[in-house]
């Protein structure tokens, strides 16, 4: 026979206090401060004796808040997103919230079914990363009073708040760095073309080249995927030497690592003597001697803190005015580009 679950009422009877007093003792939202030291001692002793553990879901119903935030990711293959997820969960916990993680399709197809499940958990807010939200879903969240903050990626929807890197400025710096390094056959391997991160990086990169009077030599699409990035590298570089790029900007480090492996071990090109390679994100592997990748470092810690603080403010003050914070990054010059050797 299963053991009967101990309730807060059982603890109250043993401690000789009201059930609401027990709730206040175990509260994490400020009401615990109204409990005397003596009462707290009696309640904790009774709880220990009975083996009582507070029911967080029941308390959520009572106070009208679950203290749960839905965190939506499309994929974690890219180490940048795995690191981001860990940081988001830790930052939420330090603010008294807990993450309920959902893995989503990269496009809006099939997201409605998952969204229905998310809403059933009565989450207080939502953080999305590498996820596209349809206008219908945005409206449902708005109607349900669920604040949404987009992390890294944003959309052209006035109801959504977002925290992103300044991708336009970062990619412009890459273009100008390559041109000023004496390179002139400069190519691009783009990511997933519908993503705002890719769009903004392409805009900045094209602008940086144009400002210095250089046209983009060639372009291929890697879809933020390791295997597709390798295929994009073959498309651009498995050509006659006179038409081959002397530099390539890859829209993130995850693809850039695959591109470097393909150039070196399959196409037998030297980096940076034959071709300079630049990525974006500054993931851990980028600094490994094997790759020594020149890249743009995203201020991940600052971006995570800003995202969580923005969401918590919206939850606790019901501030629904949308806002977009863009945080600048830094070009990290390493050995994958010719200029670092000069």
PDB file of C-alpha atoms in Angstrom, residues 83-237:
ATOM      1  CA  UNK A  83      25.882  27.143 -23.251  1.00  0.00           C
ATOM      2  CA  UNK A  84      23.061  29.682 -23.562  1.00  0.00           C
ATOM      3  CA  UNK A  85      20.484  27.214 -22.233  1.00  0.00           C
ATOM      4  CA  UNK A  86      22.590  26.419 -19.165  1.00  0.00           C
ATOM      5  CA  UNK A  87      23.071  30.119 -18.445  1.00  0.00           C
ATOM      6  CA  UNK A  88      19.364  30.918 -18.895  1.00  0.00           C
ATOM      7  CA  UNK A  89      18.312  28.142 -16.497  1.00  0.00           C
ATOM      8  CA  UNK A  90      20.820  29.312 -13.861  1.00  0.00           C
ATOM      9  CA  UNK A  91      19.808  32.963 -14.243  1.00  0.00           C
ATOM     10  CA  UNK A  92      16.123  32.103 -13.884  1.00  0.00           C
ATOM     11  CA  UNK A  93      16.828  30.097 -10.726  1.00  0.00           C
ATOM     12  CA  UNK A  94      18.751  32.987  -9.203  1.00  0.00           C
ATOM     13  CA  UNK A  95      15.624  35.109  -9.745  1.00  0.00           C
ATOM     14  CA  UNK A  96      13.292  32.576  -8.105  1.00  0.00           C
ATOM     15  CA  UNK A  97      11.994  31.001 -11.325  1.00  0.00           C
ATOM     16  CA  UNK A  98      12.472  27.610 -12.924  1.00  0.00           C
ATOM     17  CA  UNK A  99      12.820  26.677 -16.579  1.00  0.00           C
ATOM     18  CA  UNK A 100      10.531  24.237 -18.343  1.00  0.00           C
ATOM     19  CA  UNK A 101      12.467  23.415 -21.526  1.00  0.00           C
ATOM     20  CA  UNK A 102      10.744  22.541 -24.791  1.00  0.00           C
ATOM     21  CA  UNK A 103      12.465  21.522 -28.011  1.00  0.00           C
ATOM     22  CA  UNK A 104      10.660  23.024 -30.967  1.00  0.00           C
ATOM     23  CA  UNK A 105      10.692  22.663 -34.752  1.00  0.00           C
ATOM     24  CA  UNK A 106      12.890  25.294 -36.387  1.00  0.00           C
ATOM     25  CA  UNK A 107       9.990  26.606 -38.465  1.00  0.00           C
ATOM     26  CA  UNK A 108       6.423  27.406 -37.432  1.00  0.00           C
ATOM     27  CA  UNK A 109       5.220  24.073 -38.820  1.00  0.00           C
ATOM     28  CA  UNK A 110       3.970  21.870 -35.963  1.00  0.00           C
ATOM     29  CA  UNK A 111       4.558  24.507 -33.302  1.00  0.00           C
ATOM     30  CA  UNK A 112       0.854  25.011 -32.548  1.00  0.00           C
ATOM     31  CA  UNK A 113       0.531  21.557 -30.986  1.00  0.00           C
ATOM     32  CA  UNK A 114       3.539  22.122 -28.739  1.00  0.00           C
ATOM     33  CA  UNK A 115       2.277  25.574 -27.809  1.00  0.00           C
ATOM     34  CA  UNK A 116      -1.006  24.085 -26.619  1.00  0.00           C
ATOM     35  CA  UNK A 117       0.941  21.859 -24.227  1.00  0.00           C
ATOM     36  CA  UNK A 118       3.014  24.803 -22.995  1.00  0.00           C
ATOM     37  CA  UNK A 119      -0.071  26.866 -22.164  1.00  0.00           C
ATOM     38  CA  UNK A 120      -1.480  23.984 -20.108  1.00  0.00           C
ATOM     39  CA  UNK A 121       1.434  24.358 -17.688  1.00  0.00           C
ATOM     40  CA  UNK A 122       0.277  27.875 -16.748  1.00  0.00           C
ATOM     41  CA  UNK A 123       3.743  29.282 -17.286  1.00  0.00           C
ATOM     42  CA  UNK A 124       4.390  32.848 -16.131  1.00  0.00           C
ATOM     43  CA  UNK A 125       6.479  33.778 -19.163  1.00  0.00           C
ATOM     44  CA  UNK A 126       8.370  32.499 -22.162  1.00  0.00           C
ATOM     45  CA  UNK A 127      11.903  32.784 -23.570  1.00  0.00           C
ATOM     46  CA  UNK A 128      12.510  31.653 -27.136  1.00  0.00           C
ATOM     47  CA  UNK A 129      15.841  30.992 -28.834  1.00  0.00           C
ATOM     48  CA  UNK A 130      16.319  29.825 -32.430  1.00  0.00           C
ATOM     49  CA  UNK A 131      12.523  29.512 -32.636  1.00  0.00           C
ATOM     50  CA  UNK A 132      10.103  31.113 -35.092  1.00  0.00           C
ATOM     51  CA  UNK A 133       6.732  32.143 -33.656  1.00  0.00           C
ATOM     52  CA  UNK A 134       3.740  32.570 -35.946  1.00  0.00           C
ATOM     53  CA  UNK A 135       1.515  35.637 -35.653  1.00  0.00           C
ATOM     54  CA  UNK A 136      -1.226  33.330 -34.348  1.00  0.00           C
ATOM     55  CA  UNK A 137       0.977  32.103 -31.490  1.00  0.00           C
ATOM     56  CA  UNK A 138       2.068  35.644 -30.656  1.00  0.00           C
ATOM     57  CA  UNK A 139      -1.588  36.629 -30.414  1.00  0.00           C
ATOM     58  CA  UNK A 140      -2.401  33.632 -28.179  1.00  0.00           C
ATOM     59  CA  UNK A 141       0.407  34.517 -25.787  1.00  0.00           C
ATOM     60  CA  UNK A 142      -0.707  38.147 -25.792  1.00  0.00           C
ATOM     61  CA  UNK A 143      -4.332  37.182 -25.094  1.00  0.00           C
ATOM     62  CA  UNK A 144      -3.251  34.813 -22.294  1.00  0.00           C
ATOM     63  CA  UNK A 145      -1.145  37.548 -20.682  1.00  0.00           C
ATOM     64  CA  UNK A 146       2.068  35.545 -21.085  1.00  0.00           C
ATOM     65  CA  UNK A 147       5.116  37.812 -21.615  1.00  0.00           C
ATOM     66  CA  UNK A 148       7.487  36.613 -24.335  1.00  0.00           C
ATOM     67  CA  UNK A 149      11.136  37.626 -24.762  1.00  0.00           C
ATOM     68  CA  UNK A 150      13.049  36.427 -27.796  1.00  0.00           C
ATOM     69  CA  UNK A 151      16.716  35.606 -27.192  1.00  0.00           C
ATOM     70  CA  UNK A 152      19.327  35.938 -29.988  1.00  0.00           C
ATOM     71  CA  UNK A 153      16.702  35.811 -32.736  1.00  0.00           C
ATOM     72  CA  UNK A 154      13.920  38.333 -33.267  1.00  0.00           C
ATOM     73  CA  UNK A 155      10.933  38.866 -35.532  1.00  0.00           C
ATOM     74  CA  UNK A 156       9.196  41.807 -37.132  1.00  0.00           C
ATOM     75  CA  UNK A 157       6.259  41.714 -34.730  1.00  0.00           C
ATOM     76  CA  UNK A 158       5.561  44.810 -32.607  1.00  0.00           C
ATOM     77  CA  UNK A 159       4.231  42.693 -29.726  1.00  0.00           C
ATOM     78  CA  UNK A 160       7.523  40.893 -29.119  1.00  0.00           C
ATOM     79  CA  UNK A 161      10.469  41.941 -26.990  1.00  0.00           C
ATOM     80  CA  UNK A 162      13.961  40.728 -27.788  1.00  0.00           C
ATOM     81  CA  UNK A 163      17.593  40.721 -26.696  1.00  0.00           C
ATOM     82  CA  UNK A 164      20.087  40.205 -29.494  1.00  0.00           C
ATOM     83  CA  UNK A 165      23.678  40.838 -30.410  1.00  0.00           C
ATOM     84  CA  UNK A 166      24.381  43.762 -32.726  1.00  0.00           C
ATOM     85  CA  UNK A 167      24.777  41.426 -35.678  1.00  0.00           C
ATOM     86  CA  UNK A 168      24.840  44.175 -38.278  1.00  0.00           C
ATOM     87  CA  UNK A 169      27.771  45.977 -36.655  1.00  0.00           C
ATOM     88  CA  UNK A 170      29.631  42.757 -35.898  1.00  0.00           C
ATOM     89  CA  UNK A 171      29.456  41.487 -39.474  1.00  0.00           C
ATOM     90  CA  UNK A 172      30.356  44.927 -40.871  1.00  0.00           C
ATOM     91  CA  UNK A 173      33.536  44.820 -38.795  1.00  0.00           C
ATOM     92  CA  UNK A 174      34.370  41.400 -40.254  1.00  0.00           C
ATOM     93  CA  UNK A 175      34.008  42.658 -43.825  1.00  0.00           C
ATOM     94  CA  UNK A 176      36.137  45.718 -43.256  1.00  0.00           C
ATOM     95  CA  UNK A 177      38.792  43.708 -41.431  1.00  0.00           C
ATOM     96  CA  UNK A 178      39.120  41.293 -44.357  1.00  0.00           C
ATOM     97  CA  UNK A 179      39.298  44.063 -46.960  1.00  0.00           C
ATOM     98  CA  UNK A 180      41.887  46.001 -44.981  1.00  0.00           C
ATOM     99  CA  UNK A 181      43.902  42.798 -44.676  1.00  0.00           C
ATOM    100  CA  UNK A 182      44.457  42.934 -48.437  1.00  0.00           C
ATOM    101  CA  UNK A 183      41.902  40.253 -49.365  1.00  0.00           C
ATOM    102  CA  UNK A 184      39.600  40.901 -52.308  1.00  0.00           C
ATOM    103  CA  UNK A 185      37.882  37.651 -53.349  1.00  0.00           C
ATOM    104  CA  UNK A 186      35.710  37.544 -50.246  1.00  0.00           C
ATOM    105  CA  UNK A 187      32.832  35.056 -50.012  1.00  0.00           C
ATOM    106  CA  UNK A 188      29.989  34.307 -47.608  1.00  0.00           C
ATOM    107  CA  UNK A 189      28.480  31.083 -46.293  1.00  0.00           C
ATOM    108  CA  UNK A 190      25.082  32.078 -44.936  1.00  0.00           C
ATOM    109  CA  UNK A 191      23.007  30.336 -42.284  1.00  0.00           C
ATOM    110  CA  UNK A 192      19.282  29.646 -42.333  1.00  0.00           C
ATOM    111  CA  UNK A 193      17.995  32.429 -44.542  1.00  0.00           C
ATOM    112  CA  UNK A 194      14.718  32.991 -42.642  1.00  0.00           C
ATOM    113  CA  UNK A 195      16.514  33.665 -39.342  1.00  0.00           C
ATOM    114  CA  UNK A 196      16.958  37.268 -38.237  1.00  0.00           C
ATOM    115  CA  UNK A 197      20.509  36.497 -37.090  1.00  0.00           C
ATOM    116  CA  UNK A 198      21.515  35.449 -40.588  1.00  0.00           C
ATOM    117  CA  UNK A 199      19.626  38.324 -42.202  1.00  0.00           C
ATOM    118  CA  UNK A 200      21.316  40.944 -40.031  1.00  0.00           C
ATOM    119  CA  UNK A 201      24.775  39.427 -40.437  1.00  0.00           C
ATOM    120  CA  UNK A 202      24.380  39.403 -44.202  1.00  0.00           C
ATOM    121  CA  UNK A 203      23.176  43.012 -44.167  1.00  0.00           C
ATOM    122  CA  UNK A 204      26.153  44.127 -42.077  1.00  0.00           C
ATOM    123  CA  UNK A 205      28.672  42.109 -44.085  1.00  0.00           C
ATOM    124  CA  UNK A 206      27.409  43.406 -47.428  1.00  0.00           C
ATOM    125  CA  UNK A 207      27.405  46.973 -46.099  1.00  0.00           C
ATOM    126  CA  UNK A 208      30.977  46.636 -44.820  1.00  0.00           C
ATOM    127  CA  UNK A 209      32.212  45.409 -48.197  1.00  0.00           C
ATOM    128  CA  UNK A 210      30.278  48.071 -50.090  1.00  0.00           C
ATOM    129  CA  UNK A 211      31.602  50.890 -47.927  1.00  0.00           C
ATOM    130  CA  UNK A 212      35.136  49.959 -49.007  1.00  0.00           C
ATOM    131  CA  UNK A 213      34.224  49.459 -52.654  1.00  0.00           C
ATOM    132  CA  UNK A 214      34.396  45.656 -52.705  1.00  0.00           C
ATOM    133  CA  UNK A 215      31.733  43.364 -54.162  1.00  0.00           C
ATOM    134  CA  UNK A 216      30.880  39.973 -52.672  1.00  0.00           C
ATOM    135  CA  UNK A 217      32.838  37.365 -54.648  1.00  0.00           C
ATOM    136  CA  UNK A 218      30.445  34.430 -54.135  1.00  0.00           C
ATOM    137  CA  UNK A 219      27.851  33.070 -51.753  1.00  0.00           C
ATOM    138  CA  UNK A 220      26.495  29.715 -50.590  1.00  0.00           C
ATOM    139  CA  UNK A 221      24.037  28.632 -47.877  1.00  0.00           C
ATOM    140  CA  UNK A 222      24.926  26.351 -44.970  1.00  0.00           C
ATOM    141  CA  UNK A 223      21.594  26.564 -43.093  1.00  0.00           C
ATOM    142  CA  UNK A 224      23.450  26.646 -39.719  1.00  0.00           C
ATOM    143  CA  UNK A 225      24.075  22.923 -40.303  1.00  0.00           C
ATOM    144  CA  UNK A 226      27.473  21.190 -40.138  1.00  0.00           C
ATOM    145  CA  UNK A 227      27.017  18.913 -43.167  1.00  0.00           C
ATOM    146  CA  UNK A 228      25.347  21.568 -45.312  1.00  0.00           C
ATOM    147  CA  UNK A 229      28.133  24.001 -44.431  1.00  0.00           C
ATOM    148  CA  UNK A 230      30.700  21.461 -45.655  1.00  0.00           C
ATOM    149  CA  UNK A 231      28.781  21.137 -48.920  1.00  0.00           C
ATOM    150  CA  UNK A 232      28.673  24.934 -49.235  1.00  0.00           C
ATOM    151  CA  UNK A 233      32.460  25.008 -48.825  1.00  0.00           C
ATOM    152  CA  UNK A 234      32.852  22.499 -51.668  1.00  0.00           C
ATOM    153  CA  UNK A 235      30.597  24.607 -53.884  1.00  0.00           C
ATOM    154  CA  UNK A 236      32.687  27.750 -53.312  1.00  0.00           C
ATOM    155  CA  UNK A 237      36.207  26.308 -53.182  1.00  0.00           C
TER     156      UNK A 237
END
